[in-house]
Every structure is written in structure tokens, then in C-alpha cells.
Coordinates of C-alpha atoms in Angstrom, one line a residue:
Chain A
E1006 CA 110.3 52.5 -263.1
P1007 CA 112.3 49.7 -261.4
E1008 CA 116.0 50.0 -261.5
V1009 CA 119.1 47.9 -260.6
T1010 CA 120.9 49.6 -257.7
Q1011 CA 124.5 49.1 -256.6
T1012 CA 126.4 50.1 -253.5
P1013 CA 128.8 51.6 -252.8
S1014 CA 129.2 53.9 -255.7
H1015 CA 133.0 54.1 -255.0
Q1016 CA 135.2 51.8 -253.0
V1017 CA 138.8 52.4 -252.3
T1018 CA 140.8 49.5 -250.8
Q1019 CA 144.4 48.4 -250.2
M1020 CA 145.9 45.7 -252.3
G1021 CA 145.3 42.3 -250.7
Q1022 CA 142.1 43.3 -248.9
E1023 CA 138.8 41.7 -249.5
V1024 CA 135.9 43.7 -251.0
I1025 CA 132.2 43.0 -251.4
L1026 CA 130.3 44.8 -254.0
R1027 CA 126.5 44.8 -253.6
C1028 CA 123.7 44.9 -256.1
V1029 CA 119.9 44.8 -255.8
P1030 CA 118.5 43.5 -259.1
I1031 CA 115.0 44.4 -260.3
S1032 CA 112.6 42.4 -258.2
N1033 CA 111.0 40.0 -260.6
H1034 CA 114.2 39.3 -262.5
L1035 CA 115.7 35.8 -262.4
Y1036 CA 119.1 36.2 -264.2
F1037 CA 121.9 38.1 -262.7
Y1038 CA 125.3 39.2 -264.0
W1039 CA 128.5 41.0 -263.2
Y1040 CA 130.6 42.9 -265.7
R1041 CA 133.6 45.1 -265.4
Q1042 CA 135.0 48.0 -267.4
I1043 CA 138.7 48.9 -266.9
L1044 CA 139.2 52.6 -267.6
G1045 CA 139.3 53.2 -271.4
Q1046 CA 138.5 49.6 -272.3
K1047 CA 135.5 47.7 -273.3
V1048 CA 132.9 46.2 -270.9
E1049 CA 133.8 42.6 -270.1
F1050 CA 131.6 39.8 -268.8
L1051 CA 132.6 38.2 -265.5
V1052 CA 129.8 35.9 -264.4
S1053 CA 126.1 35.0 -264.8
F1054 CA 123.9 33.5 -262.1
Y1055 CA 120.6 31.7 -262.3
N1056 CA 118.6 29.5 -260.0
N1057 CA 121.2 30.0 -257.2
E1058 CA 124.1 28.8 -259.2
I1059 CA 126.7 30.2 -261.6
S1060 CA 125.6 29.6 -265.2
E1061 CA 128.7 30.8 -266.9
K1062 CA 132.0 32.5 -265.9
S1063 CA 134.8 34.1 -267.9
E1064 CA 138.5 33.6 -267.6
I1065 CA 138.7 36.7 -265.5
F1066 CA 136.5 35.1 -262.9
D1067 CA 139.1 33.1 -261.1
D1068 CA 139.3 31.7 -257.6
Q1069 CA 139.6 35.2 -256.1
F1070 CA 136.1 36.0 -257.2
S1071 CA 132.8 34.7 -255.9
V1072 CA 129.1 35.6 -256.1
E1073 CA 126.3 35.0 -253.8
R1074 CA 122.6 35.7 -253.5
P1075 CA 122.4 35.8 -249.7
D1076 CA 118.7 36.6 -249.5
G1077 CA 115.8 37.3 -251.9
S1078 CA 117.0 40.7 -253.0
N1079 CA 120.8 41.1 -252.9
F1080 CA 123.4 39.8 -255.3
T1081 CA 127.0 40.3 -254.3
L1082 CA 130.4 40.0 -255.9
K1083 CA 133.3 39.3 -253.5
I1084 CA 137.0 39.7 -254.4
R1085 CA 139.0 37.9 -251.8
S1086 CA 142.5 39.5 -252.2
T1087 CA 142.4 42.5 -254.4
K1088 CA 145.1 43.3 -256.9
L1089 CA 146.0 46.6 -258.6
E1090 CA 144.6 45.3 -261.9
D1091 CA 141.2 44.8 -260.3
S1092 CA 140.7 48.5 -260.3
A1093 CA 137.7 49.0 -262.6
M1094 CA 134.0 50.0 -262.8
Y1095 CA 131.9 46.9 -261.8
F1096 CA 128.4 46.7 -263.2
C1097 CA 125.6 44.5 -262.0
A1098 CA 122.9 43.6 -264.5
S1099 CA 119.6 41.6 -264.3
S1100 CA 117.2 40.1 -266.7
V1101 CA 113.7 38.6 -266.6
S1102 CA 114.3 36.0 -269.2
G1103 CA 118.0 36.2 -270.0
A1104 CA 117.5 38.1 -273.3
T1105 CA 117.5 41.8 -272.3
Q1106 CA 119.8 42.9 -269.5
Y1107 CA 119.4 46.0 -267.4
F1108 CA 122.4 47.5 -265.8
G1109 CA 123.0 49.3 -262.5
P1110 CA 125.0 52.5 -262.2
G1111 CA 128.2 50.7 -261.3
T1112 CA 130.7 50.6 -258.4
R1113 CA 134.1 52.2 -259.1
L1114 CA 136.7 50.1 -257.4
T1115 CA 140.1 51.6 -256.8
V1116 CA 142.9 49.3 -255.5
L1117 CA 145.9 51.1 -254.0
Chain B
A1211 CA 132.3 32.8 -279.9
Q1212 CA 131.0 36.3 -280.7
S1213 CA 132.9 39.5 -281.4
V1214 CA 131.7 43.1 -282.0
T1215 CA 133.5 45.7 -284.0
Q1216 CA 132.6 49.4 -283.7
L1217 CA 134.4 51.0 -286.5
D1218 CA 134.6 54.5 -285.2
S1219 CA 136.1 55.2 -281.7
Q1220 CA 135.1 58.9 -281.9
V1221 CA 132.4 60.7 -283.9
P1222 CA 132.2 64.5 -283.7
V1223 CA 129.1 66.1 -285.2
F1224 CA 127.3 69.4 -285.0
E1225 CA 124.0 69.9 -283.3
E1226 CA 121.0 69.1 -285.5
A1227 CA 123.1 67.0 -287.9
P1228 CA 122.3 63.4 -288.6
V1229 CA 124.6 60.7 -287.2
E1230 CA 125.3 57.0 -287.9
L1231 CA 127.3 54.9 -285.5
R1232 CA 128.5 51.7 -287.1
C1233 CA 128.5 48.2 -285.6
N1234 CA 129.4 44.9 -287.1
Y1235 CA 129.5 41.5 -285.4
S1236 CA 130.5 38.0 -286.0
S1237 CA 128.9 34.9 -284.6
S1238 CA 128.5 31.3 -285.6
V1239 CA 124.9 31.3 -284.1
S1240 CA 122.0 33.7 -284.2
V1241 CA 122.2 36.6 -281.8
Y1242 CA 120.2 39.3 -280.1
L1243 CA 121.6 42.8 -280.7
F1244 CA 121.6 45.8 -278.4
W1245 CA 122.8 49.4 -278.2
Y1246 CA 123.6 50.8 -274.8
V1247 CA 124.5 54.5 -273.9
Q1248 CA 126.8 55.6 -271.2
Y1249 CA 126.6 59.3 -270.2
P1250 CA 129.6 60.7 -268.4
N1251 CA 130.1 59.1 -264.9
Q1252 CA 126.9 57.1 -265.3
G1253 CA 126.0 53.4 -265.9
L1254 CA 124.8 51.7 -269.0
Q1255 CA 121.3 52.5 -270.2
L1256 CA 119.5 50.4 -272.8
L1257 CA 118.9 52.4 -275.9
L1258 CA 117.3 49.8 -278.1
K1259 CA 117.3 46.1 -278.9
Y1260 CA 116.6 43.6 -281.7
L1261 CA 115.3 40.3 -280.6
S1262 CA 113.1 39.3 -283.6
G1263 CA 110.6 40.7 -286.1
S1264 CA 111.1 44.0 -288.0
T1265 CA 114.7 44.7 -288.7
L1266 CA 114.2 48.4 -288.1
V1267 CA 114.0 49.0 -284.4
K1268 CA 113.3 52.3 -282.6
G1269 CA 114.6 53.2 -279.2
I1270 CA 114.6 56.0 -276.7
N1271 CA 115.6 59.6 -277.5
G1272 CA 114.8 59.3 -281.2
F1273 CA 117.5 56.7 -282.0
E1274 CA 116.9 53.8 -284.4
A1275 CA 118.9 50.9 -285.7
E1276 CA 118.6 48.5 -288.5
F1277 CA 119.6 44.8 -288.4
N1278 CA 121.2 43.6 -291.6
K1279 CA 121.8 39.9 -291.3
S1280 CA 123.6 39.5 -294.6
Q1281 CA 126.1 42.2 -293.7
T1282 CA 126.1 41.3 -290.0
S1283 CA 125.6 44.9 -289.1
F1284 CA 123.4 46.8 -286.6
H1285 CA 124.1 50.5 -287.2
L1286 CA 122.6 53.1 -285.0
R1287 CA 121.2 56.3 -286.5
K1288 CA 119.6 59.6 -285.4
P1289 CA 118.3 62.1 -287.9
S1290 CA 119.1 65.2 -285.8
V1291 CA 121.3 65.1 -282.7
H1292 CA 121.2 67.3 -279.6
I1293 CA 124.0 68.4 -277.3
S1294 CA 122.5 66.1 -274.7
D1295 CA 123.3 63.1 -276.9
T1296 CA 127.0 63.5 -276.1
A1297 CA 127.9 60.1 -274.6
E1298 CA 129.6 56.8 -275.3
Y1299 CA 127.6 54.3 -277.2
F1300 CA 128.2 50.6 -277.0
C1301 CA 127.0 47.9 -279.4
A1302 CA 126.5 44.4 -277.8
V1303 CA 125.4 41.0 -278.9
S1304 CA 124.3 37.9 -277.0
P1305 CA 123.9 34.4 -278.6
I1306 CA 120.4 32.9 -278.7
T1307 CA 120.4 29.7 -276.8
Q1308 CA 118.0 27.6 -274.9
G1309 CA 119.7 28.3 -271.6
G1310 CA 118.6 31.9 -271.6
S1311 CA 121.3 33.4 -269.5
E1312 CA 123.9 34.2 -272.1
K1313 CA 126.5 36.9 -271.6
L1314 CA 126.6 40.1 -273.6
V1315 CA 129.7 40.7 -275.7
F1316 CA 130.4 44.4 -276.1
G1317 CA 132.2 46.5 -278.7
K1318 CA 134.8 49.0 -277.7
G1319 CA 132.4 51.9 -277.8
T1320 CA 132.0 55.0 -279.9
K1321 CA 132.3 58.4 -278.2
L1322 CA 129.7 60.8 -279.8
T1323 CA 130.5 64.4 -279.2
V1324 CA 127.8 66.9 -280.3
N1325 CA 129.1 70.4 -280.8
P1326 CA 127.0 73.6 -280.9

């Protein structure tokens, strides 16, 4: 069964450094998303992406964040200058039609 | 805007007992409804969904949920739980729009602990 994959599973970085989180969505899916879950809190929407552009973004998704689909398979989330409060589990999701979203296993980002 | 309330943050039950995890939502537009499960140190797995049709939906691992539009609820049930059902369960909604790429809005989650 096709799955969303994410790399790395755990990323440790210093405050102020740039990080890129990578996702490979399910191959025939057209809609892509990033969510995050700070430890002990609810899962929060960051951004949705369709037809090579951002469809919607949350207040969290400020100028420090960007997304890209550099080729036909990868979907990336970049944080330009990480802050302590960016420490969280980041989930990628994809969907065929925008209705049902399938999630990857997540990347745990730790900012020191 | 949408919001989701999961009334119980923790639910302890004994093995083979029935369980109900409650979820209520508010929305000014029609929504799709979902339950996701997160096992320890893992990602979010789709348990079941309501898009349209019958209000009683069945999912994986013997779970089912019933959509009640008048009460804006989507409670999750299982008649007999197993130790392996120990996990955190998240209710989520997304608004139905023509755009088709709407975000999911999640509840805070319910930790189900099944004891022997």
C-alpha cells in the first residue's frame, strides 16, 4: 500500500540554523500539506499546496517558512532561521482530491 | 472557522470493555469528519471518515463512528477493546468547499489506555 514518507525521522539543529524537512507524497496525489504538533498540544495546520502554489497558510507560516516541490516526487518544508519554539513534530500529508489526507510518520525537529 | 472539541483528554478502560470517545465540532459550513489514531512514537493513521451517505461509518480495527448533524457530533466507538488499541485518538474536520484543498482542524486528542 502506498505511503507518505518523510526524512529525516529526527533532526537536531542549533537556533538560527536553516533546516529542510523532506516528504515524498503518495505518487498520484495532487494536494500536499504540512502540519506540526508541539509536544503535548494539538496538531496544527501550517500550509497547503496545489498546482505548484500555496493554497492556504496559517498564521504560524510566516516569512521564515517556505515550501517547494522541486521535482515530481518531493515536497519540502524549509525553516530559514530556526527558533526554540519551532521544536515540534512536523507531519507531511497528501491527498488525491483534497478530501481525505494521508499522513507521513513525521520528523521530530529539536532546536537547541 | 471550524473548531473541534474532544471532551475527554484521557479514557482508561479494561480489555474487552466497550469504549466511546466523544467529539463535537462547530462550523458555519458543512464539513467532512475524520478520526485519526496515533500509536506511541508513530505518525497519524486514518481510522475512518465521513464524507457523505450513511451516518454510521466503519473503520479499521473494529472501530465505528456515527455522524449526528443536529448534535454536531462524531463519536467513535468500539464494542470490545484490546491492549493494542492503546493510543491517542484525534477527531478532525475539514470544511467542504469547491477548492478541494481545505485544511484539517484537529481536536486536542483523547488518550485511550486499555488495561489488562
